[in-house]
Amino acid sequence: MQRLTALFAATMRAAAFLTRLSISGRFFERLPSRTPGLSPESSASDASEGTATQRGAAYRLGDDADAFPLVGLIAAAPAAVLMIALPALGLSPLVSAIVAVASLVAMTGALHEDGLADVADGLFGHQPKERALEIMHDSRVGSYGAIALVLSLGLRAALLAELAATRPLLAAAAVFAAAAASRGAMAAFWALTPSALDTGLAARAGQPTRDRGRLSLVIGAAIGLLFAAPLAGILSMLAATALAALAVILLRRIVVRRIGGQTGDCLGTAQQLCEIAILLGLSIGS
């Protein structure tokens, strides 16, 4: 019971940073560090600066990385319901999928999409490391970022629509599976990739330990299997796993080579690429 209570509290704290939900400050009160040997640092999530950063400078988001997949379930819940309810009301699979993707974006305040756009602008311009990091820090969206956003939103909507056209229940399950597994992969990517900047967002938020990152990956994969395996074929599951792993591995190699490691924007990019890869894999053979 005590472990479940701690996991629930960790999920609520992480949700304060990774979603637009208003989380009670009591989850941040008298919070000891969950990572021995690390001194508390100020929390740093620009998207939640007006809320979560006021709940205690001792909080480290990375200490709750194992709860990221559960936050994914929270963020995905409205979209999954929409994927079942809207077709039942007579809307087409494509319209239903577009509205569902819009709800995913609204639940997170486009936190991960913003990271994807910044990384696309910074890395695809073939700029030196210092200039690439400057571009990624710039809030303005360039051509590469806009293209990345269109592709991400369009692919997710199209893939969900394709699933919904033949297997509506699998489409709803895929929303949950992709949201949880992609955030587990994001936590593992964060834990296993060096920081490009000591003063960057991801570094200030407290990089999780490797063990915690791996645990988050396992939890996310288990949740993904729980939702998708009963409805998807073996080929689809294998494809989703392989494509997601390939996406994260390639991203890690690129960011380490280009900018020396990960930033907060890279974490959002890892989540987006992994989510698309899982949806694509589940669409194969379905």
Short mmCIF file of C-alpha atoms in Angstrom, two decimals:
data_model
loop_
_atom_site.label_atom_id
_atom_site.label_comp_id
_atom_site.label_asym_id
_atom_site.label_seq_id
_atom_site.Cartn_x
_atom_site.Cartn_y
_atom_site.Cartn_z
CA MET A 1 0.00 0.00 0.00
CA GLN A 2 2.82 2.37 0.86
CA ARG A 3 4.49 1.75 -2.51
CA LEU A 4 1.24 2.41 -4.36
CA THR A 5 0.79 5.65 -2.46
CA ALA A 6 4.35 6.72 -3.31
CA LEU A 7 3.81 5.84 -6.99
CA PHE A 8 0.57 7.80 -7.06
CA ALA A 9 2.30 10.83 -5.57
CA ALA A 10 5.15 10.52 -8.06
CA THR A 11 2.66 10.34 -10.92
CA MET A 12 0.89 13.47 -9.72
CA ARG A 13 4.16 15.38 -9.39
CA ALA A 14 5.32 14.34 -12.84
CA ALA A 15 1.91 15.19 -14.29
CA ALA A 16 2.30 18.74 -12.99
CA PHE A 17 5.25 19.14 -15.36
CA LEU A 18 4.25 16.96 -18.29
CA THR A 19 0.57 17.90 -18.60
CA ARG A 20 -1.64 20.96 -18.25
CA LEU A 21 -3.47 19.45 -15.29
CA SER A 22 -3.61 21.50 -12.10
CA ILE A 23 -1.98 19.35 -9.42
CA SER A 24 -2.29 20.04 -5.71
CA GLY A 25 0.84 21.41 -4.07
CA ARG A 26 0.48 18.87 -1.24
CA PHE A 27 2.26 16.29 -3.42
CA PHE A 28 5.37 18.50 -3.28
CA GLU A 29 5.34 19.21 0.45
CA ARG A 30 8.12 17.77 2.62
CA LEU A 31 9.48 15.95 -0.38
CA PRO A 32 12.76 14.06 0.26
CA SER A 33 15.03 13.32 -2.67
CA ARG A 34 14.36 9.85 -4.10
CA THR A 35 17.90 9.73 -5.47
CA PRO A 36 20.58 9.14 -2.81
CA GLY A 37 23.74 11.17 -3.14
CA LEU A 38 22.18 13.94 -5.24
CA SER A 39 21.51 17.36 -3.78
CA PRO A 40 18.12 18.90 -4.53
CA GLU A 41 18.06 21.33 -7.43
CA SER A 42 15.49 23.83 -8.59
CA SER A 43 12.81 22.38 -10.80
CA ALA A 44 12.90 23.62 -14.37
CA SER A 45 10.01 23.14 -16.74
CA ASP A 46 9.29 26.26 -18.75
CA ALA A 47 5.88 24.92 -19.66
CA SER A 48 4.91 24.63 -15.98
CA GLU A 49 6.84 27.59 -14.62
CA GLY A 50 3.75 29.29 -13.28
CA THR A 51 2.65 26.26 -11.27
CA ALA A 52 5.11 23.50 -10.55
CA THR A 53 8.18 25.66 -9.89
CA GLN A 54 6.35 27.30 -7.02
CA ARG A 55 5.88 23.95 -5.28
CA GLY A 56 9.34 23.55 -3.92
CA ALA A 57 12.81 24.17 -5.24
CA ALA A 58 13.92 20.78 -3.94
CA TYR A 59 11.90 18.83 -6.49
CA ARG A 60 13.72 16.87 -9.19
CA LEU A 61 11.54 15.69 -12.05
CA GLY A 62 14.05 12.97 -12.93
CA ASP A 63 13.45 11.31 -9.57
CA ASP A 64 9.91 10.53 -10.71
CA ALA A 65 10.88 9.29 -14.18
CA ASP A 66 9.48 5.83 -13.46
CA ALA A 67 6.03 7.43 -13.28
CA PHE A 68 6.23 8.93 -16.79
CA PRO A 69 4.33 6.02 -18.44
CA LEU A 70 1.47 6.50 -15.97
CA VAL A 71 1.39 10.20 -16.83
CA GLY A 72 1.11 9.08 -20.43
CA LEU A 73 -2.05 7.15 -19.58
CA ILE A 74 -3.53 10.25 -17.97
CA ALA A 75 -2.69 12.40 -21.00
CA ALA A 76 -4.07 9.81 -23.41
CA ALA A 77 -7.36 9.09 -21.64
CA PRO A 78 -9.45 11.81 -23.35
CA ALA A 79 -8.06 10.88 -26.78
CA ALA A 80 -8.81 7.19 -26.27
CA VAL A 81 -12.39 7.97 -25.26
CA LEU A 82 -12.80 10.19 -28.32
CA MET A 83 -11.54 7.42 -30.61
CA ILE A 84 -14.46 5.29 -29.43
CA ALA A 85 -17.16 7.91 -28.91
CA LEU A 86 -16.81 10.03 -32.06
CA PRO A 87 -17.14 7.18 -34.61
CA ALA A 88 -20.16 5.96 -32.64
CA LEU A 89 -21.69 9.41 -33.18
CA GLY A 90 -21.24 9.07 -36.93
CA LEU A 91 -17.99 10.98 -37.49
CA SER A 92 -15.46 9.56 -39.91
CA PRO A 93 -12.30 7.81 -38.64
CA LEU A 94 -10.14 10.67 -39.95
CA VAL A 95 -12.12 13.42 -38.23
CA SER A 96 -12.19 11.36 -35.02
CA ALA A 97 -8.42 10.85 -35.18
CA ILE A 98 -7.72 14.54 -35.78
CA VAL A 99 -9.82 15.52 -32.77
CA ALA A 100 -8.12 12.82 -30.66
CA VAL A 101 -4.64 14.07 -31.61
CA ALA A 102 -5.75 17.62 -30.81
CA SER A 103 -6.78 16.45 -27.34
CA LEU A 104 -3.35 14.87 -26.83
CA VAL A 105 -1.72 18.18 -27.71
CA ALA A 106 -4.07 20.09 -25.43
CA MET A 107 -3.42 17.76 -22.48
CA THR A 108 0.33 18.43 -22.62
CA GLY A 109 0.22 22.02 -23.81
CA ALA A 110 2.16 20.92 -26.91
CA LEU A 111 5.16 20.35 -24.62
CA HIS A 112 6.66 17.50 -26.65
CA GLU A 113 5.67 18.99 -30.02
CA ASP A 114 7.54 22.16 -29.10
CA GLY A 115 10.66 20.10 -28.41
CA LEU A 116 10.35 18.32 -31.75
CA ALA A 117 10.07 21.61 -33.63
CA ASP A 118 13.08 23.11 -31.85
CA VAL A 119 15.26 20.06 -32.50
CA ALA A 120 14.27 19.98 -36.17
CA ASP A 121 15.20 23.65 -36.55
CA GLY A 122 18.49 23.23 -34.70
CA LEU A 123 19.78 20.01 -36.22
CA PHE A 124 18.53 20.04 -39.80
CA GLY A 125 20.18 23.38 -40.53
CA HIS A 126 23.63 21.72 -40.33
CA GLN A 127 24.88 24.41 -37.97
CA PRO A 128 27.83 24.06 -35.55
CA LYS A 129 27.01 22.86 -32.04
CA GLU A 130 26.86 26.29 -30.43
CA ARG A 131 24.65 27.76 -33.15
CA ALA A 132 22.40 24.67 -33.18
CA LEU A 133 21.83 25.00 -29.44
CA GLU A 134 21.03 28.69 -29.86
CA ILE A 135 18.44 27.89 -32.52
CA MET A 136 16.89 25.19 -30.34
CA HIS A 137 16.61 27.68 -27.47
CA ASP A 138 14.86 30.23 -29.70
CA SER A 139 11.09 30.13 -29.19
CA ARG A 140 10.40 30.97 -32.83
CA VAL A 141 9.57 28.10 -35.19
CA GLY A 142 11.47 27.88 -38.47
CA SER A 143 10.83 25.98 -41.68
CA TYR A 144 12.24 22.67 -40.44
CA GLY A 145 10.27 22.92 -37.21
CA ALA A 146 7.03 23.66 -39.03
CA ILE A 147 7.57 20.70 -41.36
CA ALA A 148 8.30 18.43 -38.39
CA LEU A 149 5.09 19.51 -36.64
CA VAL A 150 2.97 18.96 -39.76
CA LEU A 151 4.47 15.50 -40.24
CA SER A 152 4.06 14.54 -36.58
CA LEU A 153 0.45 15.68 -36.30
CA GLY A 154 -0.47 14.37 -39.74
CA LEU A 155 1.12 10.97 -39.29
CA ARG A 156 -0.42 10.36 -35.89
CA ALA A 157 -3.88 11.36 -37.12
CA ALA A 158 -3.57 9.29 -40.31
CA LEU A 159 -2.33 6.20 -38.48
CA LEU A 160 -5.06 6.39 -35.86
CA ALA A 161 -7.63 6.89 -38.61
CA GLU A 162 -6.35 3.81 -40.41
CA LEU A 163 -6.65 1.74 -37.25
CA ALA A 164 -10.09 3.14 -36.46
CA ALA A 165 -11.37 2.35 -39.95
CA THR A 166 -10.95 -1.38 -39.40
CA ARG A 167 -10.49 -1.92 -35.64
CA PRO A 168 -11.87 0.93 -33.50
CA LEU A 169 -10.99 -0.73 -30.20
CA LEU A 170 -7.39 -1.20 -31.31
CA ALA A 171 -7.22 2.50 -32.21
CA ALA A 172 -8.24 3.45 -28.68
CA ALA A 173 -5.86 0.90 -27.17
CA ALA A 174 -3.07 2.17 -29.43
CA VAL A 175 -3.49 5.68 -28.01
CA PHE A 176 -2.86 4.35 -24.50
CA ALA A 177 -0.06 2.00 -25.56
CA ALA A 178 1.83 4.65 -27.56
CA ALA A 179 1.44 7.33 -24.88
CA ALA A 180 2.75 5.12 -22.08
CA ALA A 181 5.53 3.34 -23.96
CA SER A 182 6.82 6.53 -25.62
CA ARG A 183 7.17 8.25 -22.26
CA GLY A 184 8.96 5.26 -20.82
CA ALA A 185 11.34 5.43 -23.77
CA MET A 186 11.73 9.17 -23.21
CA ALA A 187 12.78 8.57 -19.60
CA ALA A 188 15.29 5.90 -20.67
CA PHE A 189 16.66 8.21 -23.36
CA TRP A 190 17.07 10.95 -20.75
CA ALA A 191 18.82 8.65 -18.29
CA LEU A 192 21.16 7.00 -20.81
CA THR A 193 22.20 10.07 -22.81
CA PRO A 194 24.69 12.65 -21.51
CA SER A 195 23.50 16.21 -21.11
CA ALA A 196 24.56 18.64 -23.82
CA LEU A 197 24.31 21.60 -21.44
CA ASP A 198 24.96 21.67 -17.70
CA THR A 199 22.53 24.58 -17.40
CA GLY A 200 19.90 23.22 -19.77
CA LEU A 201 16.30 22.43 -18.92
CA ALA A 202 16.82 18.67 -18.74
CA ALA A 203 19.94 19.06 -16.60
CA ARG A 204 18.23 21.42 -14.14
CA ALA A 205 15.26 19.08 -13.87
CA GLY A 206 17.54 16.38 -12.47
CA GLN A 207 18.64 13.62 -14.84
CA PRO A 208 17.26 10.26 -13.65
CA THR A 209 19.59 7.43 -12.74
CA ARG A 210 20.16 4.72 -15.34
CA ASP A 211 18.26 2.21 -13.23
CA ARG A 212 15.27 4.52 -12.95
CA GLY A 213 15.35 5.17 -16.68
CA ARG A 214 15.43 1.46 -17.45
CA LEU A 215 12.60 0.85 -14.98
CA SER A 216 10.49 3.48 -16.72
CA LEU A 217 11.19 1.81 -20.06
CA VAL A 218 10.08 -1.56 -18.70
CA ILE A 219 6.92 -0.09 -17.14
CA GLY A 220 6.05 1.71 -20.37
CA ALA A 221 6.62 -1.42 -22.45
CA ALA A 222 4.52 -3.51 -20.06
CA ILE A 223 1.65 -1.05 -20.22
CA GLY A 224 1.93 -0.96 -24.01
CA LEU A 225 1.73 -4.73 -24.17
CA LEU A 226 -1.20 -4.79 -21.76
CA PHE A 227 -3.27 -2.52 -23.97
CA ALA A 228 -2.16 -3.51 -27.48
CA ALA A 229 -1.28 -7.21 -27.32
CA PRO A 230 -4.86 -8.54 -26.87
CA LEU A 231 -6.01 -6.66 -30.00
CA ALA A 232 -2.96 -6.49 -32.28
CA GLY A 233 -1.23 -9.30 -34.10
CA ILE A 234 2.28 -10.54 -33.37
CA LEU A 235 3.61 -8.86 -36.52
CA SER A 236 2.19 -5.52 -35.41
CA MET A 237 3.66 -5.82 -31.93
CA LEU A 238 7.10 -6.78 -33.24
CA ALA A 239 7.01 -3.93 -35.75
CA ALA A 240 6.00 -1.39 -33.10
CA THR A 241 8.78 -2.53 -30.76
CA ALA A 242 11.45 -2.58 -33.45
CA LEU A 243 10.50 0.79 -34.95
CA ALA A 244 10.32 2.50 -31.56
CA ALA A 245 13.71 1.14 -30.51
CA LEU A 246 15.24 2.17 -33.85
CA ALA A 247 13.83 5.69 -33.57
CA VAL A 248 15.26 6.27 -30.08
CA ILE A 249 18.65 4.71 -30.89
CA LEU A 250 19.06 6.79 -34.06
CA LEU A 251 18.02 9.98 -32.26
CA ARG A 252 20.53 9.31 -29.50
CA ARG A 253 23.36 8.81 -31.99
CA ILE A 254 22.44 11.98 -33.87
CA VAL A 255 22.21 14.28 -30.85
CA VAL A 256 25.41 12.93 -29.27
CA ARG A 257 27.28 13.47 -32.52
CA ARG A 258 25.80 16.87 -33.34
CA ILE A 259 25.45 18.63 -29.98
CA GLY A 260 27.17 16.32 -27.51
CA GLY A 261 24.06 14.94 -25.81
CA GLN A 262 20.44 15.64 -24.94
CA THR A 263 18.49 18.73 -23.96
CA GLY A 264 14.90 19.15 -22.83
CA ASP A 265 13.89 19.58 -26.47
CA CYS A 266 15.53 16.26 -27.33
CA LEU A 267 13.38 14.52 -24.71
CA GLY A 268 10.23 15.80 -26.38
CA THR A 269 11.58 14.68 -29.74
CA ALA A 270 12.25 11.18 -28.40
CA GLN A 271 8.65 10.96 -27.16
CA GLN A 272 7.20 12.14 -30.46
CA LEU A 273 9.30 9.84 -32.64
CA CYS A 274 8.60 6.86 -30.41
CA GLU A 275 4.85 7.51 -30.39
CA ILE A 276 4.75 7.75 -34.18
CA ALA A 277 6.85 4.60 -34.50
CA ILE A 278 4.53 2.63 -32.22
CA LEU A 279 1.40 3.76 -34.08
CA LEU A 280 3.08 2.90 -37.38
CA GLY A 281 4.07 -0.53 -36.13
CA LEU A 282 0.58 -1.27 -34.81
CA SER A 283 -0.87 -0.26 -38.18
CA ILE A 284 1.24 -2.85 -39.96
CA GLY A 285 -0.75 -6.02 -40.43
CA SER A 286 -3.84 -4.64 -38.68
#
